[in-house]
Coordinates of C-alpha atoms in Angstrom, one line a residue:
Chain G
X35 CA -0.1 0.2 -0.1
X36 CA 1.4 3.4 -0.7
X37 CA -1.1 5.2 1.4
X38 CA -2.8 3.6 4.9
X39 CA -5.0 5.8 6.8
X40 CA -5.4 4.1 10.1
X41 CA -8.2 5.8 12.7
X42 CA -7.8 9.0 12.2
X43 CA -9.4 11.7 14.2
X44 CA -8.7 15.6 13.7
X45 CA -11.1 18.2 15.6
X46 CA -11.0 21.9 15.1
X47 CA -11.3 22.9 18.9
X48 CA -14.4 20.6 20.3
X49 CA -16.0 20.2 17.1
X50 CA -14.5 17.0 15.6
X51 CA -14.0 16.6 11.6
X52 CA -12.9 13.5 11.3
X53 CA -14.1 10.5 13.5
X54 CA -12.0 8.0 12.8
X55 CA -11.5 7.3 9.0
X56 CA -9.5 4.5 7.3
X57 CA -8.7 4.1 3.8
X58 CA -5.9 3.0 1.4
X59 CA -4.5 4.0 -1.5
X60 CA -2.5 0.9 -3.2
X61 CA -0.1 2.6 -6.1
X62 CA -1.3 3.4 -9.1
X63 CA -4.7 3.9 -8.5
X64 CA -7.3 6.8 -8.5
X65 CA -9.2 6.6 -5.6
X66 CA -11.7 9.3 -5.2
X67 CA -13.4 10.8 -1.9
X68 CA -17.0 12.2 -2.4
X69 CA -19.3 13.6 -0.2
X70 CA -21.3 16.4 0.6
X71 CA -20.2 19.9 1.5
X72 CA -18.9 19.7 5.4
X73 CA -18.6 16.0 5.5
X74 CA -14.5 16.5 6.5
X75 CA -13.0 16.1 2.7
X76 CA -10.9 18.7 2.3
X77 CA -9.9 18.2 6.0
X78 CA -8.5 14.8 5.1
X79 CA -6.6 16.1 2.4
X80 CA -5.3 18.9 4.8
X81 CA -4.1 16.5 7.5
X82 CA -2.4 13.9 4.8
X83 CA -0.3 17.0 3.9
X84 CA 0.6 17.7 7.2
X85 CA -1.8 21.6 7.8
X86 CA -3.6 20.0 10.2
X87 CA -2.9 18.4 13.5
X88 CA -3.9 14.7 14.3
X89 CA -5.8 13.9 17.3
X90 CA -5.5 10.0 17.0
X91 CA -4.8 7.5 14.6
X92 CA -2.2 7.3 12.1
X93 CA -0.7 7.8 8.4
X94 CA 1.6 5.6 6.3
X95 CA 3.5 6.5 3.7
X96 CA 5.0 3.9 1.4
X97 CA 5.7 2.0 4.7
X98 CA 6.8 5.1 7.0
X99 CA 4.7 6.8 9.9
X100 CA 4.1 10.1 8.8
X101 CA 1.4 11.0 11.5
X102 CA 3.7 13.6 12.9
X103 CA 6.1 14.7 10.3
X104 CA 5.9 18.5 9.4
X105 CA 4.3 19.3 6.2
X106 CA 6.8 20.6 4.2
X107 CA 8.7 17.3 4.6
X108 CA 6.3 15.5 2.7
X109 CA 6.5 17.1 0.0
X110 CA 9.7 15.6 -0.5
X111 CA 8.6 12.4 0.6
X112 CA 6.5 12.1 -2.3
X113 CA 3.2 13.6 -1.3
X114 CA 1.7 16.8 -3.2
X115 CA -1.5 18.5 -3.1
X116 CA -3.2 20.8 -5.7
X117 CA -5.6 22.2 -3.0
X118 CA -9.5 23.4 -2.7
X119 CA -9.6 27.2 -4.2
X120 CA -6.1 25.7 -6.8
X121 CA -4.3 28.3 -4.5
X122 CA -2.3 29.7 -7.3
X123 CA -0.1 32.5 -6.0
X124 CA -1.6 35.6 -7.7
X125 CA 1.7 37.8 -8.1
X126 CA 3.7 35.2 -9.2
X127 CA 3.8 34.3 -13.0
X128 CA 2.7 31.0 -14.4
X129 CA 6.8 30.1 -14.7
X130 CA 7.3 31.1 -11.0
X131 CA 4.3 29.1 -9.7
X132 CA 5.7 26.3 -11.4
X133 CA 9.1 26.7 -10.5
X134 CA 7.5 27.0 -6.7
X135 CA 6.2 23.2 -7.5
X136 CA 9.3 22.1 -8.0
X137 CA 10.8 24.2 -4.7
X138 CA 11.5 20.8 -2.9
X139 CA 13.6 19.7 -6.0
X140 CA 15.8 22.7 -5.9
X141 CA 15.8 23.6 -9.6
X142 CA 12.5 23.4 -11.6
X143 CA 14.2 20.0 -14.4
X144 CA 13.5 20.8 -18.3
X145 CA 11.9 17.4 -18.1
X146 CA 9.6 18.3 -16.0
X147 CA 8.4 21.4 -17.4
X148 CA 8.1 19.8 -20.5
X149 CA 5.9 17.5 -19.4
X150 CA 3.4 20.0 -17.7
X151 CA 3.3 21.7 -20.9
X152 CA 2.5 18.9 -23.1
X153 CA -0.8 18.1 -20.6
X154 CA -1.5 21.9 -20.5
X155 CA -0.2 23.6 -23.8
X156 CA -2.2 26.5 -22.6
X157 CA 0.6 27.1 -19.8
X158 CA 3.4 27.7 -22.1
X159 CA 1.4 30.5 -23.8
X160 CA 0.9 32.2 -20.3
X161 CA 4.3 31.6 -19.0
X162 CA 4.7 35.7 -17.9
X163 CA 1.1 36.1 -17.0
X164 CA 0.7 36.6 -13.2
X165 CA -1.1 34.2 -11.9
X166 CA -4.0 36.0 -9.9
X167 CA -5.3 37.2 -14.1
X168 CA -5.7 33.4 -15.4
X169 CA -9.2 32.1 -15.8
X170 CA -10.1 29.7 -13.3
X171 CA -9.6 26.8 -15.7
X172 CA -6.3 28.1 -16.4
X173 CA -5.5 28.1 -12.7
X174 CA -6.8 24.8 -12.0
X175 CA -4.0 23.2 -14.8
X176 CA -1.5 25.7 -13.1
X177 CA -2.9 24.0 -9.3
X178 CA -2.0 20.6 -10.9
X179 CA 1.0 21.1 -13.4
X180 CA 2.4 22.8 -10.3
X181 CA 2.4 19.6 -8.2
X182 CA 3.4 17.7 -11.2
X183 CA 6.7 19.9 -10.7
X184 CA 7.4 18.0 -7.4
X185 CA 7.7 14.5 -9.3
X186 CA 4.7 13.2 -6.5
X187 CA 4.5 9.6 -6.2
X188 CA 1.2 10.7 -4.9
X189 CA -1.2 13.1 -6.0
X190 CA -3.8 14.5 -4.1
X191 CA -6.5 16.8 -6.1
X192 CA -9.1 18.5 -4.0
X193 CA -12.2 19.3 -6.1
X194 CA -10.0 20.4 -9.4
X195 CA -13.8 20.7 -11.2
X196 CA -14.9 23.2 -8.5
X197 CA -16.3 26.1 -10.5
X198 CA -15.4 25.3 -13.8
X199 CA -17.3 25.8 -17.0
X200 CA -18.2 22.0 -18.6
X201 CA -15.8 21.9 -21.0
X202 CA -12.8 22.7 -18.6
X203 CA -14.2 20.3 -16.2
X204 CA -13.9 17.5 -19.1
X205 CA -10.6 18.4 -19.7
X206 CA -9.5 17.8 -16.2
X207 CA -10.8 14.5 -15.6
X208 CA -9.1 13.3 -19.1
X209 CA -5.9 15.0 -17.6
X210 CA -6.2 13.3 -14.5
X211 CA -6.6 10.1 -16.1
X212 CA -3.5 10.5 -18.6
X213 CA -1.6 11.6 -15.6
X214 CA -2.5 8.3 -13.8
X215 CA -1.5 6.0 -16.8
X216 CA 1.7 8.4 -16.8
X217 CA 2.1 6.4 -13.1
X218 CA 1.1 8.6 -10.9
X219 CA -1.4 7.6 -8.2
X220 CA -4.1 9.8 -7.4
X221 CA -6.3 10.6 -4.4
X222 CA -9.2 12.6 -5.8
X223 CA -11.6 14.8 -3.5
X224 CA -14.7 15.6 -5.5
X225 CA -18.4 16.9 -5.2
X226 CA -19.1 15.8 -8.7
X227 CA -19.4 12.7 -8.2
X228 CA -20.7 10.9 -11.2
X229 CA -17.3 11.9 -13.0
X230 CA -15.4 11.1 -10.1
X231 CA -16.4 8.1 -9.7
X232 CA -16.4 7.4 -13.5
X233 CA -12.5 8.0 -13.8
X234 CA -11.6 6.4 -10.2
X235 CA -10.5 2.5 -9.8
X236 CA -11.8 3.0 -5.9
X237 CA -14.0 5.0 -4.0
X238 CA -15.0 6.0 -0.8
X239 CA -18.1 7.9 0.5
X240 CA -17.2 10.4 3.5
X241 CA -20.7 11.4 5.7
X242 CA -20.2 13.7 8.2
X243 CA -16.5 12.9 9.2
X244 CA -17.3 9.0 8.9
X245 CA -16.6 7.0 5.7
X246 CA -20.0 5.2 5.3
X247 CA -19.4 2.9 1.8
X248 CA -16.6 1.7 0.1
X249 CA -16.1 0.0 -3.2
X250 CA -15.4 0.4 -6.8
X251 CA -16.1 3.2 -9.0
X252 CA -18.3 1.3 -11.1
X253 CA -20.4 0.0 -8.3
X254 CA -20.8 3.1 -6.5
X255 CA -21.9 4.6 -9.5
X256 CA -24.6 1.9 -9.6
X257 CA -25.4 2.0 -6.0
X258 CA -28.8 3.4 -5.2
X259 CA -28.4 5.0 -2.2
X260 CA -25.5 6.9 -4.1
X261 CA -27.4 7.8 -7.2
X262 CA -29.9 9.3 -4.2
X263 CA -27.3 11.4 -2.0
X264 CA -24.9 12.4 -4.7
X265 CA -25.6 11.6 -8.3
X266 CA -28.4 14.3 -8.9
X267 CA -31.0 12.1 -6.8
X268 CA -31.9 15.0 -4.6
X269 CA -30.8 18.2 -2.6
X270 CA -27.8 16.3 -0.9
Chain L
X262 CA 7.0 80.0 1.3
X263 CA 10.1 82.0 0.3
X264 CA 11.7 79.6 3.1
X265 CA 10.8 76.8 1.0
X266 CA 12.3 78.2 -2.5
X267 CA 15.4 79.3 -0.4
X268 CA 16.3 76.0 1.4
X269 CA 14.4 73.8 -1.5
X270 CA 18.0 71.9 -2.4
X271 CA 19.3 71.8 1.1
X272 CA 16.1 70.3 1.9
X273 CA 16.3 67.9 -0.7
X274 CA 19.4 66.6 0.2
X275 CA 18.5 66.4 4.2
X276 CA 15.2 64.7 3.0
X277 CA 16.7 62.1 0.7
X278 CA 19.3 61.2 3.6
X279 CA 17.1 61.0 6.7
X280 CA 14.6 59.4 4.3
X281 CA 17.3 56.7 3.3
X282 CA 17.5 55.5 7.0
X283 CA 13.6 55.6 7.5
X284 CA 13.4 53.5 4.3
X285 CA 15.9 50.8 5.4
X286 CA 14.4 50.4 9.0
X287 CA 11.0 50.3 7.1
X288 CA 11.9 47.1 4.8
X289 CA 11.9 45.0 8.4
X290 CA 8.2 46.3 9.4
X291 CA 7.2 45.8 5.7
X292 CA 8.8 41.8 5.2
X293 CA 7.6 40.7 8.6
X294 CA 4.0 41.8 7.6
X295 CA 4.8 40.2 4.6
X296 CA 4.9 36.9 5.9
X297 CA 3.0 36.8 9.5
X298 CA 0.5 39.9 9.1
X299 CA 2.3 41.1 11.8
X300 CA 3.2 44.9 12.7
X301 CA 6.6 43.9 14.6
X302 CA 6.8 47.0 17.4
X303 CA 9.8 45.8 18.6
X304 CA 11.4 46.3 15.0
X305 CA 12.5 49.9 16.3
X306 CA 14.6 48.2 19.1
X307 CA 16.3 46.5 16.2
X308 CA 17.4 49.2 15.1
X309 CA 18.4 51.1 18.4
X310 CA 20.7 47.9 19.1
X311 CA 22.2 48.5 15.8
X312 CA 23.2 52.1 16.5
X313 CA 24.9 50.8 19.9
X314 CA 26.7 47.7 17.9
X315 CA 28.2 50.3 16.1
X316 CA 28.9 52.9 19.0
X317 CA 30.9 49.5 20.2
X318 CA 32.5 48.8 17.3
X319 CA 34.1 52.5 16.9
X320 CA 35.2 52.1 20.5
X321 CA 36.5 49.2 20.3
X322 CA 38.7 49.8 16.7
X323 CA 40.2 52.9 18.7
X324 CA 39.1 55.9 16.3
X325 CA 40.4 58.9 17.6
X326 CA 40.9 60.6 14.5
X327 CA 38.3 60.8 11.0
X328 CA 38.8 58.0 8.7
X329 CA 39.4 58.4 5.1
X330 CA 40.0 56.2 1.6
X331 CA 40.3 52.4 2.0
X332 CA 40.8 52.7 6.1
X333 CA 36.9 54.4 6.1
X334 CA 35.5 51.6 3.5
X335 CA 37.0 48.6 5.5
X336 CA 35.3 50.9 8.8
X337 CA 31.6 50.9 7.0
X338 CA 32.1 47.4 5.9
X339 CA 33.1 45.8 9.2
X340 CA 30.8 48.2 11.5
X341 CA 27.9 47.4 9.3
X342 CA 28.6 43.6 8.9
X343 CA 28.5 43.6 12.8
X344 CA 25.6 46.2 13.0
X345 CA 23.8 43.5 11.0
X346 CA 24.8 40.4 12.6
X347 CA 24.1 41.5 16.0
X348 CA 20.5 43.2 15.0
X349 CA 19.4 40.4 12.7
X350 CA 20.5 38.1 15.7
X351 CA 18.6 40.2 18.3
X352 CA 15.9 39.6 15.6
X353 CA 15.8 36.1 15.7
X354 CA 15.5 35.8 18.9
X355 CA 13.0 38.1 19.2
X356 CA 10.7 36.2 17.0
X357 CA 11.9 32.5 18.9
X358 CA 10.7 34.5 22.7
X359 CA 8.0 37.0 21.9
X360 CA 6.1 35.7 18.6
X361 CA 6.7 31.6 17.7
X362 CA 5.4 30.5 21.0
X363 CA 2.2 32.6 20.3
X364 CA 1.9 31.5 17.3
X365 CA 2.2 27.8 18.0
X366 CA -0.9 28.2 20.0
X367 CA -2.6 30.2 17.4
X368 CA -2.9 33.1 19.6
X369 CA -4.8 36.5 18.1
X370 CA -3.2 39.2 16.6
X371 CA -3.8 41.3 19.4
X372 CA -1.7 39.0 21.5
X373 CA 1.1 39.0 19.3
X374 CA 0.6 43.0 18.8
X375 CA 0.7 43.1 22.7
X376 CA 3.7 40.9 22.6
X377 CA 5.4 43.1 20.3
X378 CA 5.0 45.9 22.3
X379 CA 6.0 44.2 25.4
X380 CA 9.0 43.1 23.5
X381 CA 10.2 46.7 22.7
X382 CA 9.7 48.0 26.4
X383 CA 11.8 44.9 27.6
X384 CA 14.5 46.0 25.2
X385 CA 14.6 49.6 25.8
X386 CA 15.0 49.3 29.5
X387 CA 17.7 46.1 28.7
X388 CA 19.7 48.4 27.3
X389 CA 19.6 51.2 29.4
X390 CA 20.5 49.5 32.4
X391 CA 23.0 47.2 30.7
X392 CA 24.7 49.5 28.4
X393 CA 23.9 52.8 29.8
X394 CA 20.7 55.4 30.1
X395 CA 22.6 58.2 28.7
X396 CA 23.0 59.6 25.3
X397 CA 26.4 57.8 23.7
X398 CA 28.6 60.1 21.6
X399 CA 31.1 59.0 19.4
X400 CA 33.9 60.1 17.7
X401 CA 33.5 61.0 14.2
X402 CA 34.6 58.1 11.8
X403 CA 34.7 60.7 8.8
X404 CA 35.4 63.9 7.5
X405 CA 32.1 65.7 7.1
X406 CA 33.3 67.6 3.8
X407 CA 31.6 69.1 1.1
X408 CA 31.3 67.4 -2.1
X409 CA 29.2 69.4 -4.6
X410 CA 27.1 72.6 -3.5
X411 CA 23.6 72.7 -5.7
X412 CA 21.7 75.5 -5.4
X413 CA 21.8 76.3 -1.5
X414 CA 22.4 72.7 -0.4
X415 CA 25.9 71.1 0.4
X416 CA 26.5 67.4 -0.7
X417 CA 28.5 66.1 1.9
X418 CA 29.9 63.1 2.3
X419 CA 28.5 61.8 5.0
X420 CA 25.3 62.1 3.5
X421 CA 25.9 60.8 0.4
X422 CA 27.6 58.0 2.2
X423 CA 24.3 57.5 3.8
X424 CA 22.1 57.4 0.8
X425 CA 24.5 55.2 -1.1
X426 CA 25.3 52.7 1.6
X427 CA 21.2 52.7 2.2
X428 CA 20.3 52.1 -1.5
X429 CA 22.8 49.9 -2.0
X430 CA 21.4 47.5 0.9
X431 CA 18.0 48.1 -0.9
X432 CA 19.3 47.1 -4.2
X433 CA 20.7 44.0 -2.5
X434 CA 17.6 42.8 -1.0
X435 CA 15.5 43.5 -3.8
X436 CA 17.5 40.7 -5.8
X437 CA 17.4 38.6 -3.2
X438 CA 13.5 38.7 -3.0
X439 CA 12.9 38.5 -6.7
X440 CA 15.8 36.7 -8.3
X441 CA 16.2 33.8 -5.6
X442 CA 14.7 30.3 -4.6
X443 CA 15.0 31.4 -1.4
X444 CA 13.1 34.7 -2.1
X445 CA 10.8 32.9 -4.1
X446 CA 9.6 31.3 -0.7
X447 CA 9.4 34.1 1.0
X448 CA 7.1 35.8 -1.7
X449 CA 5.1 32.0 -1.8
X450 CA 5.0 31.9 1.8
X451 CA 3.3 35.9 2.1
X452 CA 0.8 35.0 -0.9
X453 CA -0.6 32.0 0.6
X454 CA 1.3 30.1 3.6
X455 CA -0.7 26.8 3.5
X456 CA 0.1 26.6 -0.4
X457 CA 3.8 27.3 0.1
X458 CA 3.6 24.3 3.1
X459 CA 2.1 22.2 0.1
X460 CA 5.0 23.3 -2.4
X461 CA 7.5 22.2 0.4
X462 CA 8.7 25.7 1.8
X463 CA 9.2 25.2 5.8
X464 CA 7.3 28.0 7.1
X465 CA 9.1 28.5 10.4
X466 CA 12.6 28.9 8.5
X467 CA 11.0 31.7 5.8
X468 CA 9.9 33.6 9.3
X469 CA 12.8 33.1 10.7
X470 CA 14.9 34.7 8.0
X471 CA 12.4 37.2 7.1
X472 CA 13.2 38.3 10.6
X473 CA 17.0 37.8 10.3
X474 CA 17.0 39.7 7.2
X475 CA 14.6 42.3 8.4
X476 CA 16.8 43.0 11.6
X477 CA 19.7 43.0 9.4
X478 CA 18.7 46.0 7.1
X479 CA 17.8 48.1 10.6
X480 CA 21.5 47.3 12.1
X481 CA 22.9 48.7 8.8
X482 CA 20.4 51.9 9.1
X483 CA 21.5 51.8 12.7
X484 CA 25.3 52.3 11.7
X485 CA 24.3 54.8 9.1
X486 CA 22.1 56.9 11.3
X487 CA 25.6 57.4 14.1
X488 CA 27.8 58.0 11.1
X489 CA 25.5 60.9 10.4
X490 CA 24.5 61.8 13.6
X491 CA 27.3 60.5 16.1
X492 CA 25.0 60.2 19.1
X493 CA 22.6 57.3 20.3
X494 CA 20.7 56.4 23.3
X495 CA 18.1 53.6 24.7
X496 CA 15.1 55.5 23.4
X497 CA 16.5 56.3 19.6
X498 CA 14.4 54.0 18.5
X499 CA 11.3 55.5 19.2
X500 CA 10.7 57.9 16.9
X501 CA 12.4 56.7 14.4
X502 CA 10.7 53.7 14.3
X503 CA 7.3 55.2 13.9
X504 CA 8.3 56.9 11.3
X505 CA 9.8 54.1 9.3
X506 CA 6.6 52.5 10.4
X507 CA 5.2 55.1 8.8
X508 CA 6.9 54.8 5.4
X509 CA 6.1 51.7 5.0
X510 CA 2.6 52.4 5.4
X511 CA 3.0 55.4 3.0
X512 CA 4.7 53.0 0.5
X513 CA 1.9 50.3 1.1
X514 CA 2.6 47.7 4.2
X515 CA 3.9 44.4 2.7
X516 CA 5.6 46.3 -0.5
X517 CA 9.4 46.5 -0.5
X518 CA 9.9 49.0 -3.2
X519 CA 7.3 50.9 -1.4
X520 CA 9.0 50.8 1.6
X521 CA 12.0 52.4 0.1
X522 CA 8.8 55.1 -1.9
X523 CA 7.7 55.6 1.5
X524 CA 10.8 56.7 3.1
X525 CA 12.3 58.7 1.1
X526 CA 8.8 60.2 0.4
X527 CA 8.3 61.2 4.2
X528 CA 12.3 62.2 4.5
X529 CA 11.5 64.9 2.1
X530 CA 8.1 65.9 3.3
X531 CA 9.5 66.8 6.8
X532 CA 12.3 68.4 5.2
X533 CA 9.8 70.7 2.7
X534 CA 7.3 70.9 5.5
X535 CA 9.9 72.1 8.2
X536 CA 11.4 74.9 5.4
X537 CA 7.7 76.3 5.4
X538 CA 6.2 76.0 9.1
X539 CA 9.3 75.7 11.2
X540 CA 11.8 72.3 12.1
X541 CA 10.2 72.3 15.6
X542 CA 7.5 71.0 13.9
X543 CA 9.0 67.9 11.5
X544 CA 7.3 65.1 14.1
X545 CA 3.8 66.4 13.6
X546 CA 4.0 66.5 9.9
X547 CA 5.5 62.9 9.7
X548 CA 2.6 61.4 12.3
X549 CA 0.1 63.8 10.4
X550 CA 1.0 61.7 7.2
X551 CA 0.7 58.3 8.8
X552 CA -2.7 59.5 10.3
X553 CA -4.1 60.7 6.7
X554 CA -2.5 57.7 4.8
X555 CA -4.6 55.6 7.0
X556 CA -7.6 57.6 6.7
X557 CA -7.3 58.4 3.1
X558 CA -5.4 55.3 1.3
X559 CA -4.8 52.7 4.0
X560 CA -3.3 50.5 0.9
X561 CA -1.0 53.4 1.0
X562 CA 1.0 54.2 -2.6
X563 CA 1.9 51.1 -4.0
X564 CA -0.5 49.4 -2.2
X565 CA -2.2 46.2 -3.7
X566 CA -4.5 44.0 -2.1
X567 CA -3.4 41.9 0.8
X568 CA -3.4 38.4 -1.5
X569 CA -1.3 40.3 -3.7
X570 CA 1.2 41.5 -1.5
X571 CA 4.8 41.3 -2.7
X572 CA 6.9 40.7 0.5

C-alpha cells in the first residue's frame, strides 16, 4: 500500500471534523473520496499534507509513519497536493508558480516543465502572465501542473472541477486519467461524484467525518443510495 | 513660502538622507508584515541595538580621528557587518521568544501585538540598565566635507555615504527577494502560507530568515545613523521606528519597493514642511502623514490587495 490511513481523528477546537476514518490507496490507483459539503473531504487532504494536526490515528506513506512529519517534508517524501481553491500564487507568473512546485527538488527540471506544457499547452502560452489574472480553468491547470513539478508519487487533488465551465471539467478529468496512466497515483476529492466515480478505480463515501461506504467506482455508480444522495437524486 | 524656495536643495539633500534611513528600517516592518501579517513593534529596538553595536565597533577599533579612503571603506563594511549580525541575531531571538510561542498556540493578532510592545519595552530597558541610560556620543569617523554645492544645498560626504549605503542594501534585498529561489519562497509564504507548505517550503524557516534579513537591514540603518548623527541612546528607536513604520504604510505595507518610496517621500515631506513652518514641526508633519494615509489611502501608494502583496 502506498497510503494507509488508520482510524484518523481530527478536530477543530471541540468540533470533531474526522471521526476515525480509515482508507488505503495502492500504487497506480485513482481513488476518490466523495461526499457532501462539510463531510470532511478537504480536512482529510489537509491532514494528509500536514496542514492539520492529528488528534488520534495514524498515516503511513510508503511504509513510513508520517503522522507527525511536518508538512513541508511530506512533499519531499512524495506527497503533493493541488489544494481546494487552487492556491495559485497571484503575484507570481505562471513560470514562477511552476518553479514553486519544484521548490523541494531545487531547480525546476526541463523534463518536468516539458511534461506539464505537453499536458497543458495553455500554460506554455501564458508563462509570463501573473497567476492571479488567469481564468478559473487555467488556474486549475496551473495548480495541477505545479503539483506535478515535484514529481509526486501520490497526487492529492481537492475539488479540481469546482467552479469550472463544463468543457474545462471534461478536460481536467481527462488529464487526471492521463497523469495516472503515466504512473502517478491519485487521491481525488470531489463533489462532482458522477465524473469522479467514472474515472476512479475505487471510491470512499464520506459523511460527517465517517466513511460510510466503499467500493469500485462502477459499483458505487450503480449503488442506489449513492445515486440518490450524490448523483442528482436530491439536494444532498 | 520663500524659505521653501531658498532651502529647496538643502531640504532635498537632507530629506533624502533621512529618508534613506527610514526606508532601510521600514523594510523590516514590511517584510515581517508580508509573511506574518504582524506589525513587529519591537523592530525599532532592533534598530537601536544596531546603533549601539556601531558605537561599540567605533570604540573597540580605537578610532580617534576621522578615517578616509580605504580605512573608511573597511570601517563601513566591518561596522555594517557587525551591526547587521547583532541586529539580525536579536531579531531572530525576538521572534523565537516573543512571537513563535504565540503562533504555535494559535493566539490572536492582538496577543502578538501586545507581545511586541512588551518586547520593545524590555529591550529598551535592558539596554538602559546594562549599557547606558545616557546619550552615547561617538568619535567622528569621517570628515564631513562638502563634495558639491547644488543651489543652496551642500552635498556632504557623510550624507552621500548614508544615501548610497542604504540604496545598495535595498537593491541587494530586492535582488534576493525577486531573483532567488529562497526569495520566491518568501513571496510564496506572503501570498499563501498554506500553499507554500504544500510546495515544500518550511514556513518557520522563512519566518526566521525574514526576521534575520529585516533585522540586518535595521542594523545597517543604525550604523548609518551613527555615522551621520554621532550619537545614540536607548530611546533612539522610538520616534525613528514610528517614522519608519509610517514610511512602510505610506508606500504600501507588504511591498518592498513601497518601503523605499515611502521612506524617501517621508524624509522629503518632513524637510520641505520644516522649511515652511519650522523645524520644530517635523514630527507633527510626519505623524500627520501617517494619520492621513490611514484615513484616506490605507493601502498606501503602491498598496495592493493583501492577497497580492509582494513581500
